[in-house]
Short mmCIF file of C-alpha atoms in Angstrom, two decimals:
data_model
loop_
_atom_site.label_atom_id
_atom_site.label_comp_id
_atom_site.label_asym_id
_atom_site.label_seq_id
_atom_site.Cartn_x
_atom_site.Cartn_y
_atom_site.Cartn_z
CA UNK I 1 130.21 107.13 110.66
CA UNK I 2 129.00 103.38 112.11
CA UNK I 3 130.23 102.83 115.55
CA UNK I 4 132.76 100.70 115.69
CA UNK I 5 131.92 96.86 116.19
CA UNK I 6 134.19 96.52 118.51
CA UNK I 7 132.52 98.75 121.10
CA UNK I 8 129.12 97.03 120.84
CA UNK I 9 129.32 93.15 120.14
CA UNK I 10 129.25 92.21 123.36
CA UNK I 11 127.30 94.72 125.52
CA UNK I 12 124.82 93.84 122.67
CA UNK I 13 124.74 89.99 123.04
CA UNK I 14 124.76 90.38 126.81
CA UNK I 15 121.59 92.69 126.92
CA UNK I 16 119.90 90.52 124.32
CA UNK I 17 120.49 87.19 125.60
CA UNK I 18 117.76 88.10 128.44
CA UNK I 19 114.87 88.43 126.27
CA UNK I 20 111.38 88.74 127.96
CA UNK I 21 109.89 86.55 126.42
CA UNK I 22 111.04 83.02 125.41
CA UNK I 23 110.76 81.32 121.93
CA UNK I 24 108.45 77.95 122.02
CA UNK I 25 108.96 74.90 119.65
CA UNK I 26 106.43 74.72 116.43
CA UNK I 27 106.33 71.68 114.11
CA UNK I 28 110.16 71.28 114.76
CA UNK I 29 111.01 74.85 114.35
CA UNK I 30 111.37 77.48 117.23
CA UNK I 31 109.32 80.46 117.27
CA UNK I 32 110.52 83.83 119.05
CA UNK I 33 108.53 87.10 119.95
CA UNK I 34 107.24 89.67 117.57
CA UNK I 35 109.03 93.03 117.38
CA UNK I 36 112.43 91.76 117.95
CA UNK I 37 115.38 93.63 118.74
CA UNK I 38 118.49 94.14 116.37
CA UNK I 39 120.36 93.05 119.79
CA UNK I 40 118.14 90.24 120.27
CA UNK I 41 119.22 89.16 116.74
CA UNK I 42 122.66 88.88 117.36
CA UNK I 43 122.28 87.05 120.50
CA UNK I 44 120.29 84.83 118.27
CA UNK I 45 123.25 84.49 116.12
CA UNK I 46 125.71 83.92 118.88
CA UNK I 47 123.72 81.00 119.84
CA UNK I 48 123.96 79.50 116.36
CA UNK I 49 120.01 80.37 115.36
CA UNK I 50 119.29 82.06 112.09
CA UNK I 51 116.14 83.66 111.14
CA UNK I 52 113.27 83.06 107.66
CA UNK I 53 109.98 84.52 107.14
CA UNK I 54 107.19 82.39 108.02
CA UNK I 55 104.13 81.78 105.91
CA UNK I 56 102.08 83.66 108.09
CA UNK I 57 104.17 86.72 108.19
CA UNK I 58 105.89 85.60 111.34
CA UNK I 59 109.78 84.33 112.14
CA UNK I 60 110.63 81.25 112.03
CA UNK I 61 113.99 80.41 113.34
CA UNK I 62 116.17 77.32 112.39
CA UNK I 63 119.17 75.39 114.45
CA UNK I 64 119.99 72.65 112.16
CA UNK I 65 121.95 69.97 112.52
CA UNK I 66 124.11 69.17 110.45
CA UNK I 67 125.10 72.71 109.68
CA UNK I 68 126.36 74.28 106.77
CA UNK I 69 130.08 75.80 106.65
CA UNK I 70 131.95 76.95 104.08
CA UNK I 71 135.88 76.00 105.19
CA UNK I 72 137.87 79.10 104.66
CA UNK I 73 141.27 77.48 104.27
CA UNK I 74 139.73 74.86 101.83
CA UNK I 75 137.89 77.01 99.30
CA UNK I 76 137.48 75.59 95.83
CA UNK I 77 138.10 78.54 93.21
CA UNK I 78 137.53 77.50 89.51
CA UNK I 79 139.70 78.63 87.11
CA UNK I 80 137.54 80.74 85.08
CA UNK I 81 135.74 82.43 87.49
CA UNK I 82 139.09 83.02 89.24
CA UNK I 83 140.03 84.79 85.95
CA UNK I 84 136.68 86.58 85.72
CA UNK I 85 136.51 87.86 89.15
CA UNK I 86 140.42 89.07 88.22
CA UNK I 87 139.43 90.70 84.92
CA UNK I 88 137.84 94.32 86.12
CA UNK I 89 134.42 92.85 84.27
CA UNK I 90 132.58 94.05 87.76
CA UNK I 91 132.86 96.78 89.86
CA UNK I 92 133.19 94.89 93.15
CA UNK I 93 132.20 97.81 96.41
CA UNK I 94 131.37 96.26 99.93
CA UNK I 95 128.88 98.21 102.31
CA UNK I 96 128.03 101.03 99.70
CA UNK I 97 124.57 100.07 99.68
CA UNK I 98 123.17 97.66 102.13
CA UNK I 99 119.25 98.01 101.92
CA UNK I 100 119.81 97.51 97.79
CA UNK I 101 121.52 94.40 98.12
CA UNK I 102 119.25 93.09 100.51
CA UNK I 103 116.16 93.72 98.05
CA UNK I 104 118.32 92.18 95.40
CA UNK I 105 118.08 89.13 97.20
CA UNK I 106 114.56 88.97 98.59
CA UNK I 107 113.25 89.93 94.20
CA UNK I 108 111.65 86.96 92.96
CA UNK I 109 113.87 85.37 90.25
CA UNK I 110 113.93 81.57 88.22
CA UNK I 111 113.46 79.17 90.39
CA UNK I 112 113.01 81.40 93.77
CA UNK I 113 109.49 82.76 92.69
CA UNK I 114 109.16 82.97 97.00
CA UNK I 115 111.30 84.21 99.44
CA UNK I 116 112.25 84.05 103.18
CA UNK I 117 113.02 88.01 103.60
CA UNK I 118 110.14 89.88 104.73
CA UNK I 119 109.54 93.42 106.08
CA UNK I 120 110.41 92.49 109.44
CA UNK I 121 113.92 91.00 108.18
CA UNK I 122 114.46 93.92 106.11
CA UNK I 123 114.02 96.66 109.03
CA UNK I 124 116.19 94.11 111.43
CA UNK I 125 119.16 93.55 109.30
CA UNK I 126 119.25 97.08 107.82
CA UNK I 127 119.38 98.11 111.89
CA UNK I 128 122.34 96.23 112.28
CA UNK I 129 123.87 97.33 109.48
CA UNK I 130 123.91 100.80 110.92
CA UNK I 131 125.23 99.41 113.91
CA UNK I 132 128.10 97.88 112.05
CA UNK I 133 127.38 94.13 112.16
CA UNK I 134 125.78 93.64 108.72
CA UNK I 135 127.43 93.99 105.54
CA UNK I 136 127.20 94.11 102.18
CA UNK I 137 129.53 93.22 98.77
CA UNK I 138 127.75 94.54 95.85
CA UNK I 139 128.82 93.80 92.12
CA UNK I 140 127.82 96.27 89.42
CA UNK I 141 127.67 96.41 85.27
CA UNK I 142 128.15 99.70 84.18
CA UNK I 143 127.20 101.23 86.91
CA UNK I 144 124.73 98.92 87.42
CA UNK I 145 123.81 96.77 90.89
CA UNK I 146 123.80 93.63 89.33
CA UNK I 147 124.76 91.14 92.03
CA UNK I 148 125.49 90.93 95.58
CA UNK I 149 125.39 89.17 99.22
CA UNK I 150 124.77 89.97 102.33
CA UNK I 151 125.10 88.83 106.01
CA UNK I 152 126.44 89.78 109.72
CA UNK I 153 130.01 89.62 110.97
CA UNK I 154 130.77 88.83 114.44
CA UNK I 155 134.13 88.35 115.94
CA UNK I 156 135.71 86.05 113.71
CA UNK I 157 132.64 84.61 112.32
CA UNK I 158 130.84 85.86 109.09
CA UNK I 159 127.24 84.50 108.85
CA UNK I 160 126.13 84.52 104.85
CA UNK I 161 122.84 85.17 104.85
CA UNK I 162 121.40 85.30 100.56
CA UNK I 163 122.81 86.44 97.54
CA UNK I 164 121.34 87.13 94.12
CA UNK I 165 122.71 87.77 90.48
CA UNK I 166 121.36 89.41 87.53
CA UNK I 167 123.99 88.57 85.11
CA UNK I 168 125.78 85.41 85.40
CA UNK I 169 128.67 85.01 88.25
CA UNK I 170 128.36 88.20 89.36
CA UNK I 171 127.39 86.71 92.95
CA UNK I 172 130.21 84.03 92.64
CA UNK I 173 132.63 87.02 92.22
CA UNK I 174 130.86 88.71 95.39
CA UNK I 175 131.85 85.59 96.91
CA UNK I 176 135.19 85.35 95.97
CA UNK I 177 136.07 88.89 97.14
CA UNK I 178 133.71 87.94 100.72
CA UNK I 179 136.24 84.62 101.38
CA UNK I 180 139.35 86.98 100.24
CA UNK I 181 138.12 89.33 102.35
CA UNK I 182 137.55 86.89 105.27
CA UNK I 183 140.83 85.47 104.71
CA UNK I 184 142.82 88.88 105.43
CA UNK I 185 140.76 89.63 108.26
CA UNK I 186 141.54 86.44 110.35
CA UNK I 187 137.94 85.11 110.34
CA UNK I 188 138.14 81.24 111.10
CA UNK I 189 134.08 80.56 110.08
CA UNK I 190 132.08 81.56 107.24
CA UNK I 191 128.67 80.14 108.33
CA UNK I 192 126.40 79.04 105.16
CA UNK I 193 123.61 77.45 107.38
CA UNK I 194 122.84 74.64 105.05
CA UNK I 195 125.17 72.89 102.39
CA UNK I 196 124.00 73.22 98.71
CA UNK I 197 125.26 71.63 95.72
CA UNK I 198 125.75 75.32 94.63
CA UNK I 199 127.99 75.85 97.63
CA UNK I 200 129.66 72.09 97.24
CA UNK I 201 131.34 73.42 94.08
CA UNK I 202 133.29 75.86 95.94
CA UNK I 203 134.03 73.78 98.71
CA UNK I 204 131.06 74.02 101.20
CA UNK I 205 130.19 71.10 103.53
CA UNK I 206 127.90 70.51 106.19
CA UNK I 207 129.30 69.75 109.72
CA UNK I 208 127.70 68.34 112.97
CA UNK I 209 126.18 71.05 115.01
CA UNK I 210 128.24 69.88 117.83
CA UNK I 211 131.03 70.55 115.87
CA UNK I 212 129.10 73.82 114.13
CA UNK I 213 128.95 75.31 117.78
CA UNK I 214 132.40 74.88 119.34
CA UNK I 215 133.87 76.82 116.45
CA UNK I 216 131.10 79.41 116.86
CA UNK I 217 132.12 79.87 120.12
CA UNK I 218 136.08 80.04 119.51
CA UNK I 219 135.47 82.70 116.75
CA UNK I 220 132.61 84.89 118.43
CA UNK I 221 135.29 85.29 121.31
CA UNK I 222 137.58 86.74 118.86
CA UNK I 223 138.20 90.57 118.61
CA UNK I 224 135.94 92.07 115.34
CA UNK I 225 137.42 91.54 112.54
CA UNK I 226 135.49 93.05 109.83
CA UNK I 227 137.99 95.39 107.58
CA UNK I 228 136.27 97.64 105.55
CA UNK I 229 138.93 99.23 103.94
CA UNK I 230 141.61 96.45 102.25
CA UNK I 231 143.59 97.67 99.90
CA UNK I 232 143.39 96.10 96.27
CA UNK I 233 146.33 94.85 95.74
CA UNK I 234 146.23 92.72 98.77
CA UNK I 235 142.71 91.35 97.76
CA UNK I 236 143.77 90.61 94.38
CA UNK I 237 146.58 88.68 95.56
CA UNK I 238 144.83 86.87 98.07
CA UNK I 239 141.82 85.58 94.78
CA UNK I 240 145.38 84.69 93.44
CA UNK I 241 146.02 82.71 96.02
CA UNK I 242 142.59 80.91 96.70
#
């Protein structure tokens, strides 16, 4: 068994937010230490940075401005994939296999021949899924892992990290179940770091970072909120109700 969040988050964040060394500005970007720390991660993340692979097999790490949210009490549900994700078509599982998702996402595919996820990402986040801060939500096809997300829950903030699909919406139905999800739990931010079009069509938006960080702050104070175990009925109401 994962140790509970709640016994971590913050003796985490507090031993990580005195790193040794200090990241440095590069071409507009800022550049941290190799061989960082799961802990130094999420002190990364309570600050509002995120991480992607550089070119040279290095981290580059991103505070943008504006910043990409996706509001959870204004989430845009189409009909039909509110009746798809409703019709049993996928088996929807969260946190049954982390490190599989995650390769989901960094596997080339049309039009992401590239990708951000490297080795280094790969170890960190699969760390902190053992420590209980990342999760996954995994659709499968006859038995099949055919779509998922991933990304790390803190307090009352859920930071999406990538998603991929094999078959078509079965990562817009991991999505619905993640905001349904967030929605019971009493998250208040579902952080998408930059707005898409994609992400437009279900509501997404792109807020000033001044903004972006005073709701970070308000929800990282929060108690976890993370529930691994919802029952179904009370997710399939709440995709009802989106």
């Amino acid at each position: 068994m994962r140790p509970r969040q709640g016994a971590r988050t913050a003796d985490c964040v507090r031993h990580a937010a005195r790193p040794r060394s200090q990241p440095y500005s590069q071409g507009g970007k800022i550049r941290m230490p190799e061989g960082l720390s799961p802990e130094f991660m999420l002190a990364a993340y309570a600050a509002g940075l995120f991480p992607m692979a550089s070119e040279d097999g290095g981290l580059d790490w991103y505070d943008p401005d504006p910043r990409g949210i996706l509001p959870l009490d204004g989430f845009h549900l189409p009909r039909r994939l509110r009746r798809t994700a409703l019709s049993g078509r996928f088996e929807v599982s969260v946190d049954r296999d982390f490190p599989a998702v995650m390769r989901g996402c960094a596997s080339p595919a049309p039009g992401r021949e590239t990708t951000w996820i490297n080795g280094q990402i790969y170890r960190i986040f699969c760390a902190l899924h053992d420590m209980g801060f990342g999760h996954s939500v995994e659709c499968r096809l006859d038995g099949d892992l055919v779509g998922g997300l991933y990304g790390v829950a803190l307090g009352g903030v859920f930071f999406g990290e990538s998603m991929f699909s094999r078959v078509s919406d079965a990562s817009k139905v991991a999505l619905v179940h993640l905001v349904a999800r967030l929605r019971l739990g009493g998250f208040i931010l579902l952080d998408t770091q930059f707005g898409t079009d994609h992400l437009a069509t279900f509501g997404g938006t792109e807020i000033p970072a001044a903004r972006y960080k005073a709701l970070l702050e308000r929800a990282i104070a929060m108690p976890p909120r993370w529930q691994a175990d919802i029952p179904p009925d009370m997710l399939e109401s709440e995709i009802r109700n989106l």
